[in-house]
Short mmCIF file of C-alpha atoms in Angstrom, two decimals:
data_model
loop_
_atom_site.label_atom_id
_atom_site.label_comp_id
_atom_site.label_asym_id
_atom_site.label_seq_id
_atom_site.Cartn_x
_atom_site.Cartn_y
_atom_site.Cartn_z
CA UNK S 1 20.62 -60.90 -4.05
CA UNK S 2 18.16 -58.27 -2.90
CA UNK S 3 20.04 -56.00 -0.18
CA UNK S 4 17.67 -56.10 2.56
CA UNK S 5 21.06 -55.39 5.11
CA UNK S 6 20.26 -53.94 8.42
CA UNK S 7 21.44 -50.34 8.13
CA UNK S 8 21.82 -47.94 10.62
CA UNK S 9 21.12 -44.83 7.86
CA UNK S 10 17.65 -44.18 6.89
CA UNK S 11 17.38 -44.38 2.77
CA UNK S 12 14.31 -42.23 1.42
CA UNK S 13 13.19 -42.50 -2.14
CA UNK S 14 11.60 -39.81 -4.35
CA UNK S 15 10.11 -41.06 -7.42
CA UNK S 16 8.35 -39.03 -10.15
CA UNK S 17 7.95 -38.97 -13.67
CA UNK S 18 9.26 -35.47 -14.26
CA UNK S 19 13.31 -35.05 -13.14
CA UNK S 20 12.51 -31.92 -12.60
CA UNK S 21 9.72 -32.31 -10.44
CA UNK S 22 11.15 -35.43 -8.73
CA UNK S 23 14.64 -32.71 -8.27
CA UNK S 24 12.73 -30.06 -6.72
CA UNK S 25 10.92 -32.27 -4.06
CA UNK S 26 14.47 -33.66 -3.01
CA UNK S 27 15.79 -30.35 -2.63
CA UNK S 28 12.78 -28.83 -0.50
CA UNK S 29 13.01 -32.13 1.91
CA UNK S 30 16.15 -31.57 2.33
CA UNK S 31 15.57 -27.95 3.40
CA UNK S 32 12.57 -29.43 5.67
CA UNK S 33 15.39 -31.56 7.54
CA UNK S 34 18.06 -28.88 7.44
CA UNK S 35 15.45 -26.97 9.67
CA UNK S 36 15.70 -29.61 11.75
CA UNK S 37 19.13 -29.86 12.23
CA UNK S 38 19.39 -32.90 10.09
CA UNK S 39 22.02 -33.28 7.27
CA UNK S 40 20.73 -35.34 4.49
CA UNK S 41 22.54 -36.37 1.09
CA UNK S 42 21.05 -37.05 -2.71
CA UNK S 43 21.63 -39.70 -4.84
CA UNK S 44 20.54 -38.55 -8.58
CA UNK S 45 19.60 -39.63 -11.38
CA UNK S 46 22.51 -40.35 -13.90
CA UNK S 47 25.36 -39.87 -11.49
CA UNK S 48 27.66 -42.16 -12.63
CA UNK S 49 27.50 -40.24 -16.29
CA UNK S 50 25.98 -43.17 -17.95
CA UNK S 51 23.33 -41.62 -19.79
CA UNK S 52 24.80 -38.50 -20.66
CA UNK S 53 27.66 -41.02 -22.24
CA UNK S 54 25.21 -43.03 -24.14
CA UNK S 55 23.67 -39.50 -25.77
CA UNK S 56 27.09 -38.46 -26.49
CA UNK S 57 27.45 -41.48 -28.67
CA UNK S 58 24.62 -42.32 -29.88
CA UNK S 59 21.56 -39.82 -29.97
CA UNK S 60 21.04 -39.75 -33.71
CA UNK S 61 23.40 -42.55 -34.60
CA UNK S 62 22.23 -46.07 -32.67
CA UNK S 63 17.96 -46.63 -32.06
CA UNK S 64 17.51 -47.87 -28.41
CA UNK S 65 14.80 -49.62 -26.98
CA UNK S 66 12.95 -49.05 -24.02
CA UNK S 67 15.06 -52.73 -22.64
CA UNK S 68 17.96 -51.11 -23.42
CA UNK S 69 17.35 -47.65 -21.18
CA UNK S 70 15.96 -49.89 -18.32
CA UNK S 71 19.12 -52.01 -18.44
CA UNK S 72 21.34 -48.89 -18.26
CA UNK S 73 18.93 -47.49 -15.64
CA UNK S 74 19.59 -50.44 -13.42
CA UNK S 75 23.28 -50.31 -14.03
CA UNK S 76 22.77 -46.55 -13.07
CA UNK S 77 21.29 -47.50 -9.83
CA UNK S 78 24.18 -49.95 -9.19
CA UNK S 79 26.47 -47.69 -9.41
CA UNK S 80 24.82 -44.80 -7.26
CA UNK S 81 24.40 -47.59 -4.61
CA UNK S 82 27.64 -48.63 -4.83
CA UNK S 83 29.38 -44.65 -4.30
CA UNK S 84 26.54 -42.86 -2.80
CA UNK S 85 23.91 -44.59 -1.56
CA UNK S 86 25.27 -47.70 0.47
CA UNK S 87 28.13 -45.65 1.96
CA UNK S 88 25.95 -43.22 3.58
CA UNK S 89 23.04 -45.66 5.03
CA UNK S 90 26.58 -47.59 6.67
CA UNK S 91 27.68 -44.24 8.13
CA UNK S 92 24.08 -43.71 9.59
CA UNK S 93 23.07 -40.98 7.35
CA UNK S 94 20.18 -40.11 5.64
CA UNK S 95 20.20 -40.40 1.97
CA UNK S 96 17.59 -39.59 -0.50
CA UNK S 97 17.52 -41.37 -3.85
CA UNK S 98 16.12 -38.84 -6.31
CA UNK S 99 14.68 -41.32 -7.94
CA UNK S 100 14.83 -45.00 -6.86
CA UNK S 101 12.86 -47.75 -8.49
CA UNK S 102 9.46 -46.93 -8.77
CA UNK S 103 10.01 -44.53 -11.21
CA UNK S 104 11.48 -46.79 -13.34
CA UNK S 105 8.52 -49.09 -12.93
CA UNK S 106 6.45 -46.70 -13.82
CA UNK S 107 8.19 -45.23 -17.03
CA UNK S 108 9.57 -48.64 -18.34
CA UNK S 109 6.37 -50.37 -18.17
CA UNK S 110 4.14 -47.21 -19.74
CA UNK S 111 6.91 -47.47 -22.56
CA UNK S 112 5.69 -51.24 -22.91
CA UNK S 113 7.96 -53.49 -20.60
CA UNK S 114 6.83 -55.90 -18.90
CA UNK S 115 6.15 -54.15 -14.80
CA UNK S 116 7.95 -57.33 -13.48
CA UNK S 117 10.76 -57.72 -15.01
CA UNK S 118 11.47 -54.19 -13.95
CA UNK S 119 10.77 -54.98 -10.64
CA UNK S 120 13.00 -58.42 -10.82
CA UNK S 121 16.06 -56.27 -12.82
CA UNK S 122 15.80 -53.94 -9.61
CA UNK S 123 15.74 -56.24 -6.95
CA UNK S 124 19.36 -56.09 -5.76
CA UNK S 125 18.89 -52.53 -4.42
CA UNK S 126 17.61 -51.79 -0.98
CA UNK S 127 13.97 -51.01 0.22
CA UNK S 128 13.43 -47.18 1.42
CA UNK S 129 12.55 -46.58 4.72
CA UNK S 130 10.40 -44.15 3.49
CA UNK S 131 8.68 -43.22 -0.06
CA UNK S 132 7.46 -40.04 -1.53
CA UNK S 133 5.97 -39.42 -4.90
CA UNK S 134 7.20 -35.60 -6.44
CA UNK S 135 4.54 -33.04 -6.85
CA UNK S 136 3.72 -33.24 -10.13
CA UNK S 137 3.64 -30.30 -12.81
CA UNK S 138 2.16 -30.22 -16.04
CA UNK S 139 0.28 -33.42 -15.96
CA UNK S 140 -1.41 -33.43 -19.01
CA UNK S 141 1.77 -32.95 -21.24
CA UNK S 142 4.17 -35.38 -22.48
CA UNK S 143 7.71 -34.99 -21.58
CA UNK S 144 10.19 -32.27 -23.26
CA UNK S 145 12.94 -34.91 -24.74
CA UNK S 146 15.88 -33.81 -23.25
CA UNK S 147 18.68 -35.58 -22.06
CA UNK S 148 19.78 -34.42 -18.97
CA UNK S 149 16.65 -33.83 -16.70
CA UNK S 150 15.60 -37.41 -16.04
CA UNK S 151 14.43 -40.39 -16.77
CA UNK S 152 11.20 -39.71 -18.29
CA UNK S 153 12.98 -36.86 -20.25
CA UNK S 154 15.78 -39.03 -22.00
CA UNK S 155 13.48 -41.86 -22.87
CA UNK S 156 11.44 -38.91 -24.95
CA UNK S 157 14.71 -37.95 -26.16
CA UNK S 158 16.48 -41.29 -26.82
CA UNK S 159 13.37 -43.26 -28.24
CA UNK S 160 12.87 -43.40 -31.79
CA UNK S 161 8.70 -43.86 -31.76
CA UNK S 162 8.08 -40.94 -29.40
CA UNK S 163 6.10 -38.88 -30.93
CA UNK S 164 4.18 -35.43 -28.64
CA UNK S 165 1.08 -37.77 -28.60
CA UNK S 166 2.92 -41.19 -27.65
CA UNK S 167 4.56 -39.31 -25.13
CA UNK S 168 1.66 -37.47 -23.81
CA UNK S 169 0.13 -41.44 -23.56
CA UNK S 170 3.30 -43.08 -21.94
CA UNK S 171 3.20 -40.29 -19.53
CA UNK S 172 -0.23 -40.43 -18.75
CA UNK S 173 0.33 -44.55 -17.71
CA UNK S 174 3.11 -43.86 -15.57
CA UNK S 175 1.52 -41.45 -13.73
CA UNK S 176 -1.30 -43.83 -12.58
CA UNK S 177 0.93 -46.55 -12.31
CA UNK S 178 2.71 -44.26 -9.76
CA UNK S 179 -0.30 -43.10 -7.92
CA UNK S 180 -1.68 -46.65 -7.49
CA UNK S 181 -2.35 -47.16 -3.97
CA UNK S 182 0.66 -49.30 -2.62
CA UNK S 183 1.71 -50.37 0.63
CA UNK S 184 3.30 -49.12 2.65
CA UNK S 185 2.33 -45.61 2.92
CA UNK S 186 3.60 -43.74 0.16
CA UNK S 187 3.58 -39.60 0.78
CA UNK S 188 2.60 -37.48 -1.89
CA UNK S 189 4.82 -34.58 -1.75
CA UNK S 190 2.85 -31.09 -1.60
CA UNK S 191 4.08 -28.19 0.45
CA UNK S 192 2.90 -29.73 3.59
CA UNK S 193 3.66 -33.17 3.19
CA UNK S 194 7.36 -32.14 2.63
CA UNK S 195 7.20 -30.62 6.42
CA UNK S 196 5.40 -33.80 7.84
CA UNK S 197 7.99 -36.38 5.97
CA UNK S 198 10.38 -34.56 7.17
CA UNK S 199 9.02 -35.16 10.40
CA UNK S 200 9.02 -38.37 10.28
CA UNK S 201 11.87 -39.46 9.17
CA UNK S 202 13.29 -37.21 12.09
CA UNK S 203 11.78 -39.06 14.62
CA UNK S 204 12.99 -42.75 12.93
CA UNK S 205 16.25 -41.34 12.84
CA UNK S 206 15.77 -40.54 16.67
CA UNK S 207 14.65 -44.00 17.25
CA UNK S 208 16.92 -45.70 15.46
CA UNK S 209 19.71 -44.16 16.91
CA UNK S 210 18.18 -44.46 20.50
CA UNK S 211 18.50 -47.90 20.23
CA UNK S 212 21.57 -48.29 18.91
CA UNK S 213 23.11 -46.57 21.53
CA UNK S 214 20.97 -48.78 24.65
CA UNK S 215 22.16 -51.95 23.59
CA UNK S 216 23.18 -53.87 25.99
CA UNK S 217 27.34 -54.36 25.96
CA UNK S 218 29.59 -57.00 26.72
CA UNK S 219 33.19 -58.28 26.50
CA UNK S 220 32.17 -61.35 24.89
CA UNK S 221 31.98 -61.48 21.02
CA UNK K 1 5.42 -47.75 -29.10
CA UNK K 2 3.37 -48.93 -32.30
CA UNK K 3 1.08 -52.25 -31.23
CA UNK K 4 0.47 -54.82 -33.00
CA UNK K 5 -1.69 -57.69 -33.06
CA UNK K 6 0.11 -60.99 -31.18
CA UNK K 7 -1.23 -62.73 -34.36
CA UNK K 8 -0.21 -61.13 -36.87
CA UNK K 9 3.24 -61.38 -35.78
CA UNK K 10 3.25 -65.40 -34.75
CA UNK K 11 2.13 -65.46 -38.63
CA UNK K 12 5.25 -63.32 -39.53
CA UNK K 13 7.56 -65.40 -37.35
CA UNK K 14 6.03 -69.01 -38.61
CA UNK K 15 6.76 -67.74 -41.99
CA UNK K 16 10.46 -66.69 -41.92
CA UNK K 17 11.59 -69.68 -39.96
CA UNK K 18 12.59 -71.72 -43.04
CA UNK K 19 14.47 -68.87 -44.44
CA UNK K 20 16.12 -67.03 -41.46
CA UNK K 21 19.79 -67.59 -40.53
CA UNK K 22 21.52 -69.81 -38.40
CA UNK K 23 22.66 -68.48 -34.80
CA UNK K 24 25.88 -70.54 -33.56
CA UNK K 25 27.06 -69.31 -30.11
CA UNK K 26 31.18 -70.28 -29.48
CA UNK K 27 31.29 -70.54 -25.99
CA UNK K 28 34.37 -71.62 -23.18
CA UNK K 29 36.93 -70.13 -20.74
CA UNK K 30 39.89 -67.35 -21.64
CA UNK K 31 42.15 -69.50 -23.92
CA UNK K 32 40.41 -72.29 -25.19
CA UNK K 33 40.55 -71.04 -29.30
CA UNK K 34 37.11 -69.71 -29.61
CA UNK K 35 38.32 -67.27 -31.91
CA UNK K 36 40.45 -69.39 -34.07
CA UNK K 37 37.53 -71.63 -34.61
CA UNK K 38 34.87 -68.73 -35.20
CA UNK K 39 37.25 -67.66 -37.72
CA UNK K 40 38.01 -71.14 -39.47
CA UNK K 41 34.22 -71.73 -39.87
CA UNK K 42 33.35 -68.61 -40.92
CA UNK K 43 35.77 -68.96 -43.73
CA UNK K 44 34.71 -72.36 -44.12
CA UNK K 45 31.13 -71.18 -44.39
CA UNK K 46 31.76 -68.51 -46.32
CA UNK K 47 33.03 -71.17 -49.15
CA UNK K 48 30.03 -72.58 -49.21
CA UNK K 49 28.48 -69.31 -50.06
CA UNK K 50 26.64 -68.65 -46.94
CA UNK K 51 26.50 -64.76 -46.25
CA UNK K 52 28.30 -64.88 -42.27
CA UNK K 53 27.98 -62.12 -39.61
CA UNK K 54 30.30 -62.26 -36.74
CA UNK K 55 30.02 -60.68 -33.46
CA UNK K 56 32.19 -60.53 -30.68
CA UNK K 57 31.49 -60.39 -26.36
CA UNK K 58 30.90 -56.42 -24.80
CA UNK K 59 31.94 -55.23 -28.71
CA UNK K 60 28.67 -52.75 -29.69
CA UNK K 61 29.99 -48.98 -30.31
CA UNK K 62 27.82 -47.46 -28.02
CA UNK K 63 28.38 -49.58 -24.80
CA UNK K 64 32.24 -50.80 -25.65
CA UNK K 65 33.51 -46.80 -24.72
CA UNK K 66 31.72 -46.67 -21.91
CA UNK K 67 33.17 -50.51 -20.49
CA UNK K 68 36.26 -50.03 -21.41
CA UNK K 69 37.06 -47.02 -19.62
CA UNK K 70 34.96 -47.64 -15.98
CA UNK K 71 36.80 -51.42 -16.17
CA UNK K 72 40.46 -48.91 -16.59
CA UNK K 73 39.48 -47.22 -13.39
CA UNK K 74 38.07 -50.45 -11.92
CA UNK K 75 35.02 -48.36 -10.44
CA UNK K 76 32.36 -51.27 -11.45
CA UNK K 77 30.20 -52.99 -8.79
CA UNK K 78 29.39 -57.05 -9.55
CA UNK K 79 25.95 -55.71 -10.29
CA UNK K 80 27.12 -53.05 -12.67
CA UNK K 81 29.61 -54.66 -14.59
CA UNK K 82 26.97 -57.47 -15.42
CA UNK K 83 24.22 -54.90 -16.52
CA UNK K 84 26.60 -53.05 -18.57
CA UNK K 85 27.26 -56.27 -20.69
CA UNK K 86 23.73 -57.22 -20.48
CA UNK K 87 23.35 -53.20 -22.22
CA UNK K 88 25.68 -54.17 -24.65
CA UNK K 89 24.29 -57.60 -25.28
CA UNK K 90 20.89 -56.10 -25.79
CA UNK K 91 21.96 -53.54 -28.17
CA UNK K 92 24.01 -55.94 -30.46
CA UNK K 93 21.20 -58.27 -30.65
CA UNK K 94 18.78 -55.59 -31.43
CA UNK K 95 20.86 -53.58 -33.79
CA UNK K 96 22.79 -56.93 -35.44
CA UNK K 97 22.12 -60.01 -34.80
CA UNK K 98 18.38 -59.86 -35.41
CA UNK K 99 18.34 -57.90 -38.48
CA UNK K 100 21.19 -60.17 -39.55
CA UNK K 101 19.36 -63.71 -39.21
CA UNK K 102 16.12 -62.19 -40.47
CA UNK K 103 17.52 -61.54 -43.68
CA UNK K 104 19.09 -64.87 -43.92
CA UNK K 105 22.61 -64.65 -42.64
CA UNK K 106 24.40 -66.87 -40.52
CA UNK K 107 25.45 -65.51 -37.18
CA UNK K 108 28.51 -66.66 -35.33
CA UNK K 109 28.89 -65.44 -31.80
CA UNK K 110 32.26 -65.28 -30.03
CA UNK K 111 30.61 -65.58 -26.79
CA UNK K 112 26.91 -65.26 -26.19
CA UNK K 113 24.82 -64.85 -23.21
CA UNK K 114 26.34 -67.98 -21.11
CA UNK K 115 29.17 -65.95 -20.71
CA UNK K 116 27.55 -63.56 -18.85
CA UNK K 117 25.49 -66.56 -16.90
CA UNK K 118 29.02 -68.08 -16.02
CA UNK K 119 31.32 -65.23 -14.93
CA UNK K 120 28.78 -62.85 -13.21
CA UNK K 121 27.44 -66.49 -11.40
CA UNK K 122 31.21 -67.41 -10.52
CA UNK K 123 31.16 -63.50 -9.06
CA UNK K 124 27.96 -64.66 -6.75
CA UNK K 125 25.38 -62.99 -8.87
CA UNK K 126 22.65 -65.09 -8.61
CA UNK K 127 21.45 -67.36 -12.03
CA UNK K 128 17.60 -66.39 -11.48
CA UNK K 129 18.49 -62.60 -11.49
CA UNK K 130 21.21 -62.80 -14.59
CA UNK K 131 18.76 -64.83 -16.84
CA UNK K 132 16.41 -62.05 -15.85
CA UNK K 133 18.56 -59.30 -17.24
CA UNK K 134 18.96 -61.16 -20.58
CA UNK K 135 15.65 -61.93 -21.22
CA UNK K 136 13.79 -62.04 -23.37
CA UNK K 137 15.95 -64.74 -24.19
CA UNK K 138 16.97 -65.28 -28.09
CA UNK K 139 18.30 -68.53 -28.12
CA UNK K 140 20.68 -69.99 -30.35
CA UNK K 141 20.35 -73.18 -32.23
CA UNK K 142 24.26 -74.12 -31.81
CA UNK K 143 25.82 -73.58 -29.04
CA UNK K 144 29.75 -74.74 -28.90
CA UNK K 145 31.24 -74.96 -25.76
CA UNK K 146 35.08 -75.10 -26.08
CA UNK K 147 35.95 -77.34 -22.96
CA UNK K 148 39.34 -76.80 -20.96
CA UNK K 149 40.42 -77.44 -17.39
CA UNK K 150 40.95 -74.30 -15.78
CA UNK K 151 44.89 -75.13 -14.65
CA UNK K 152 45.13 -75.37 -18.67
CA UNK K 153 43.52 -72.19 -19.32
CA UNK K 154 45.79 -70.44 -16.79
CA UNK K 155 48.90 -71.68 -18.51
CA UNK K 156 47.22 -70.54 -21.79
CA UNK K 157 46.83 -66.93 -21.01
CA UNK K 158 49.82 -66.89 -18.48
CA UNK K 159 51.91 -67.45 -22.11
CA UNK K 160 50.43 -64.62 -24.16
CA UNK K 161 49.46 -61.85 -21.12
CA UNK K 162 48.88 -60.76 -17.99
CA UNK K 163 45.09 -60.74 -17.04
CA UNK K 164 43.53 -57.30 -16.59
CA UNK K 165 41.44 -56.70 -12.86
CA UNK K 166 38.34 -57.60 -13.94
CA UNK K 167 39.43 -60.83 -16.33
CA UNK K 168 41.29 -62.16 -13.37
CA UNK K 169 38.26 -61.82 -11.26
CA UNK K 170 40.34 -59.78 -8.35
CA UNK K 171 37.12 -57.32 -8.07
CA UNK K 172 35.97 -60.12 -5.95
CA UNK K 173 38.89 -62.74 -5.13
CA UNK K 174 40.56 -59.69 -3.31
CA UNK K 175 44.31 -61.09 -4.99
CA UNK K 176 46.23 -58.86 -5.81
CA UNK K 177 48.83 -60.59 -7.88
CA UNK K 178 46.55 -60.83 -11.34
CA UNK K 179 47.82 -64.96 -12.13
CA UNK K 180 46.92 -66.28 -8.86
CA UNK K 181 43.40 -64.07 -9.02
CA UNK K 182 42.66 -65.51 -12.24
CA UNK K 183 43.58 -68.91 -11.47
CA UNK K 184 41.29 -68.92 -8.50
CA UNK K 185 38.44 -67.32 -10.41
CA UNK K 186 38.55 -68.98 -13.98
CA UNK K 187 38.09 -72.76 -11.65
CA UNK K 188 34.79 -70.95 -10.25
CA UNK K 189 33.61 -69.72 -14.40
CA UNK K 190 34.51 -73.18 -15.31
CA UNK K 191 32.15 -74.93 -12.57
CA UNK K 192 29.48 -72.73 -14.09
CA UNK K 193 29.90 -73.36 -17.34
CA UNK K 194 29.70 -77.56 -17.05
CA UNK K 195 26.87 -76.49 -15.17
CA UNK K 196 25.16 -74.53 -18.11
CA UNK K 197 26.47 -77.27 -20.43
CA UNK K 198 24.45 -79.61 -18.82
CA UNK K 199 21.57 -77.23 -18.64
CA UNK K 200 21.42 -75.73 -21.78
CA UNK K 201 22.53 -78.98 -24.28
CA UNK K 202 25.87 -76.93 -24.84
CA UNK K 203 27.86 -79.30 -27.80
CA UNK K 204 30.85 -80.01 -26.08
CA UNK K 205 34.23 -79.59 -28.30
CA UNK K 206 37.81 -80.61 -26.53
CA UNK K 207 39.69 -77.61 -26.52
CA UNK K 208 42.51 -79.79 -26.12
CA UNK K 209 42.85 -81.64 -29.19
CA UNK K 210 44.35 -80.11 -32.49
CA UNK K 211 43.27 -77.16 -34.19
CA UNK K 212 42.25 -78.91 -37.41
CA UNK K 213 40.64 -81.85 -35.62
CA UNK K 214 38.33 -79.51 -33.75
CA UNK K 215 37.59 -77.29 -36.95
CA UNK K 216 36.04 -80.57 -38.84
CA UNK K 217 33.96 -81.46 -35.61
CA UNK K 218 32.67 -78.20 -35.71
CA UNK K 219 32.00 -78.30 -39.11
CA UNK K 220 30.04 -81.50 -38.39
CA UNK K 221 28.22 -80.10 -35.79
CA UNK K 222 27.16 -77.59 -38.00
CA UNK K 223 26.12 -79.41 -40.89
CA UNK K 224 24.01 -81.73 -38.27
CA UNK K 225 22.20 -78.53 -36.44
CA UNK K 226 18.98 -78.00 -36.68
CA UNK K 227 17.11 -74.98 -36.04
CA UNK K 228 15.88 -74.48 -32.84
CA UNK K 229 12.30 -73.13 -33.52
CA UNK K 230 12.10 -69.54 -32.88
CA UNK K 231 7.93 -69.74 -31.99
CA UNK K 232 8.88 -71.91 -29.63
CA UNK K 233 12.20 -71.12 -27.96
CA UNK K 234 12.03 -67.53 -28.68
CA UNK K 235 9.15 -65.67 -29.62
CA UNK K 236 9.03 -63.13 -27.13
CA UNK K 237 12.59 -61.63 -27.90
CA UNK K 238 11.57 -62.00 -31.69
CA UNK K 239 8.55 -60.13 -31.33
CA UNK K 240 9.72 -57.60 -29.27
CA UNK K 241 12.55 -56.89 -32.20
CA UNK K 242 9.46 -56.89 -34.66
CA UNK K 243 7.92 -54.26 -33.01
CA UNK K 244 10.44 -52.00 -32.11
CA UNK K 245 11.89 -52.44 -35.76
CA UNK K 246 8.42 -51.79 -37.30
CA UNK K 247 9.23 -54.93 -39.46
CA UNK K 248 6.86 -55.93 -42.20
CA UNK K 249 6.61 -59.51 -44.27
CA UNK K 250 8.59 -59.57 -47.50
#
């Protein structure tokens, strides 16, 4: 189920608890690389329209549960690696998901869900090559409820119990669930970091293609 | 999220079990009468002065918009198409079918979760992964399974229609005349769902016999059910719906 494909792309995900946060630190990596000479796409959060749909219809009208958002998250993330993601990493491109599956982790479980059955729901997308955590602002707030910022931000919005001080909490827990040391090597994105990622993934990108193009070839299939 | 103690809520739980409704899942391939039986018992039921709810597969307001117009452009993935049910699943049994068998009512279900188990399965999602996405599982304490060969059920909605893309399974049988999808697909649901039958104790009604014949064995099957406990078989999905409702006793 899980798509642990070889790809010749390089996938890099940017996870946060703040969209715009998690936004900003796509965009400045992907000035990093452009520096470099390196063309890089972004997968978002909510581009196949399914949240801003639900909010259409039902902010105000239906009460959803924190299950509920994670399940359309998912079916988000299905559909971004179905148009965006999957078709880059095949073309050998670089594509940064912006954000991938920790933040959901991280969000759905300080909203109460259980962290594994996150983790389970997500399985069927790939592994990054490399993760980054955004550079977070504004800590010690909860998160404005708004609908089309990110994740964090529509749960505040969409959830009937979220109170300032319930949100200020659940943010609080996803923020340490996110800065749990994990392995492997996550990169806290700061000014620098964003330079040295960048780096990084550069040179994988060099290697991998390096050894695409030595293999050995032959008539025979 | 407001917490509340584990106990507290097993005690809430224990004591609505005599009085809560009845959850009877109507499950089998395209075809098979489902409906016409959901409809016949709920009448039936209704006579008896039970208060019924009905409530139909990938039917909730919020999600059905959203399906109906991604499965028009045929833009789903295997893995979204099953979460977007498993959305809409959630939502109905959080926003209806809960409240509804809490306060007493009987709840008939023209196709429950097994549907999802059998066609997303028959699409090669894998069983561990799609009974992950549904739970916490609320399970019902009926579940019908309308039986049919899948040759039959192919004549059967041959006669009244022309499968849409994603009924006739072409998103992944690659056909692209709709009949000969389906008829390739609905023998792959079909091998699921005698496997679930199996699994799950699915009650197993001929779909080929006569309408009336199969209404009385329903009924019989209905008068014979017994609860299945919720403490036991479902707790978690209860108490989840406890919480986020911020339901008291009385």
């Amino acid at each position: 189920m899980a798509d642990q494909g070889e790809y010749s792309g390089r996938l890099i995900a940017i996870d946060g608890t703040r969209g715009k946060d998690v936004i900003a630190a796509a965009d400045a990596l992907v000035a990093s690389l452009k520096e470099r000479q390196v063309e890089c796409a972004i997968s978002r959060f909510d581009a196949s329209g399914l949240f801003g749909e639900l909010a259409a219809t039902g902010r105000g009208v239906h009460e959803l549960s924190a299950r509920t958002l994670a399940l359309v998250y998912a079916a988000d993330l299905a559909f971004r690696l179905q148009w965006e993601i999957r078709p880059a990493l095949a073309a050998g491109g670089l594509v940064i998901a912006a954000p991938h599956i920790d933040s959901a982790i991280a969000i759905g479980s300080a909203h109460g869900l259980d962290e594994e059955w996150i983790r389970r729901l997500l399985r069927f997308a790939p592994k990054p090559h490399f993760r980054a955590t955004a550079e977070e602002k504004k800590p010690g707030k909860g998160w404005k409820a708004a609908v089309d910022r990110g994740y964090g931000e529509y749960c505040a919005a969409m959830l009937p119990s979220m109170t300032d001080k319930a949100s200020r909490r659940a943010r609080k827990e996803a923020l340490a669930i996110l800065r749990r040391p994990r392995s492997p090597k996550v990169h806290r994105l700061a000014d620098d970091d964003v330079a040295h990622l960048a780096k990084a993934i550069t040179g994988s990108l060099r290697a991998a293609r390096s050894r695409s193009a030595s293999k050995p070839r032959s008539g025979r299939s | 999220m407001p917490r509340r103690a584990s106990r507290e809520l097993d005690q809430l739980i224990a004591r609505r079990e005599r009085s809560r409704g009845l959850l009877i899942a109507f499950e089998g391939p395209d075809g098979s009468g489902k409906t016409t039986q959901r409809k016949l018992l709920k009448r039936w039921l209704e006579s008896q002065d039970h208060d019924v709810v009905s409530t139909r597969w990938a039917s909730s307001s919020l999600v059905k918009p959203l399906l109906k117009v991604r499965k028009k452009i045929r833009t789903l993935s295997t893995e979204e198409y099953s979460l977007l049910h498993a959305v809409d699943f959630r939502h109905r049994l959080e926003s209806a079918i809960l409240p509804a068998l809490w306060s007493g009512k009987t709840v008939l279900a023209d196709r429950y979760l097994f549907t999802a188990l059998a066609r997303d399965a028959a699409r090669g999602l894998d069983l561990d992964w799609l009974l992950n996405a549904y739970a916490p599982l609320l399970w019902p304490d009926l579940v019908l399974y309308f039986s049919m060969s899948p040759e039959r059920s192919r004549r059967r909605v041959a006669s009244t229609r022309s499968p849409h893309f994603y009924e006739a399974g072409q998103d992944v049988t690659g056909i692209d005349d709709p009949l000969a999808s389906y008829s390739r697909f609905i023998e792959r649901v079909v091998k699921e769902y005698n496997n679930l039958s199996v699994v799950f104790q699915f009650v197993t009604v001929d779909a080929g016999e006569a309408v009336y014949r199969q209404h009385t064995q329903v009924r019989e099957f209905v008068e014979r059910a017994a609860k299945r406990p919720w403490p036991t078989f479902s707790e978690d999905a209860v108490k989840e719906w406890l919480i986020k409702a911020n339901i008291q006793d009385g």
